[in-house]
Amino acid sequence: MNIIETNFKWNNGLSRRSTTKTIVLHHAAAVTATVTQIDQWHKGNGWSGIGYHFYVRKNGEVYRGRPIWAVGSHAQGRNSDSIGICAEGNFDI
């Protein structure tokens, strides 16, 4: 699988995750969105940047968000032991 590397600048330092027990799957809650837009939205929430480790576009492209070693910001109460993967789209509609 080809993972497209990103070069995001983090607003704050990232913490290292010591264990991985869970993979949490998300949707972007937007019909279309780029990985850069997700990063900007999350920074707008006051986070360091994109909270997911991977972002999958509808066309199959996979982008790296946070480094795989970093604690995510995607699942309250589970960020310290999980990897977050977000799919493009809004699956509530």
Coordinates of C-alpha atoms in Angstrom, one line a residue:
M1 CA 0.0 0.0 0.0
N2 CA 1.3 3.5 -0.9
I3 CA 0.9 5.9 2.0
I4 CA 1.2 9.5 0.9
E5 CA 3.4 11.3 3.4
T6 CA 2.4 14.8 4.7
N7 CA 4.5 17.5 6.1
F8 CA 2.2 19.0 8.7
K9 CA 3.5 21.6 11.2
W10 CA 2.2 20.8 14.7
N11 CA 1.0 23.6 16.9
N12 CA 2.2 21.9 20.1
G13 CA 4.5 18.9 20.7
L14 CA 3.1 15.4 20.2
S15 CA 3.3 12.8 22.9
R16 CA 4.5 9.2 22.3
R17 CA 2.0 6.4 22.5
S18 CA 3.4 3.6 24.6
T19 CA 0.9 0.9 23.5
T20 CA -1.6 0.2 20.8
K21 CA -4.7 -1.8 21.7
T22 CA -7.3 -0.5 19.4
I23 CA -7.9 0.9 15.9
V24 CA -10.7 3.4 15.8
L25 CA -12.5 4.0 12.5
H26 CA -14.1 7.4 11.8
H27 CA -15.7 9.4 9.0
A28 CA -14.9 13.0 8.2
A29 CA -18.6 14.1 8.6
A30 CA -18.0 16.0 5.3
V31 CA -19.0 14.8 1.8
T32 CA -15.6 15.7 0.5
A33 CA -12.5 17.0 2.4
T34 CA -8.8 17.0 1.8
V35 CA -6.3 15.9 4.5
T36 CA -5.2 19.5 4.7
Q37 CA -8.7 20.7 5.4
I38 CA -9.0 18.1 8.2
D39 CA -5.7 19.4 9.7
Q40 CA -7.0 23.0 9.6
W41 CA -10.4 22.0 11.2
H42 CA -8.6 20.2 14.0
K43 CA -6.2 23.1 14.6
G44 CA -9.4 25.3 14.8
N45 CA -10.5 23.0 17.7
G46 CA -7.3 24.0 19.5
W47 CA -5.6 20.7 18.8
S48 CA -2.0 20.3 17.6
G49 CA -3.2 19.3 14.2
I50 CA -4.9 16.5 12.5
G51 CA -6.0 14.0 15.1
Y52 CA -6.1 10.9 12.9
H53 CA -3.1 8.8 12.0
F54 CA -4.4 8.0 8.5
Y55 CA -6.9 9.6 6.2
V56 CA -8.5 7.6 3.4
R57 CA -10.0 9.4 0.4
K58 CA -12.9 8.1 -1.7
N59 CA -10.5 7.6 -4.6
G60 CA -8.4 5.2 -2.4
E61 CA -5.5 7.5 -1.6
V62 CA -4.2 7.0 1.9
Y63 CA -2.5 10.0 3.7
R64 CA -0.5 9.9 6.8
G65 CA -1.8 12.3 9.5
R66 CA -0.2 12.1 12.9
P67 CA 3.0 10.0 13.1
I68 CA 2.2 6.4 13.9
W69 CA 4.1 6.7 17.2
A70 CA 2.1 9.7 18.4
V71 CA -0.9 9.8 20.7
G72 CA -3.9 10.7 18.5
S73 CA -6.7 13.2 19.1
H74 CA -9.7 11.3 17.7
A75 CA -11.4 9.2 20.4
Q76 CA -11.8 10.7 23.9
G77 CA -10.7 8.3 26.5
R78 CA -8.9 6.0 23.9
N79 CA -6.4 8.3 22.3
S80 CA -3.4 7.0 24.4
D81 CA -3.8 3.4 23.2
S82 CA -5.3 3.6 19.7
I83 CA -4.7 4.4 16.1
G84 CA -7.2 6.6 14.4
I85 CA -8.2 6.0 10.7
C86 CA -10.7 8.4 9.1
A87 CA -12.6 7.8 5.8
E88 CA -13.6 10.7 3.6
G89 CA -17.4 11.1 3.6
N90 CA -20.4 11.7 5.8
F91 CA -21.9 8.4 6.8
D92 CA -24.6 10.0 8.9
I93 CA -26.6 11.0 5.8

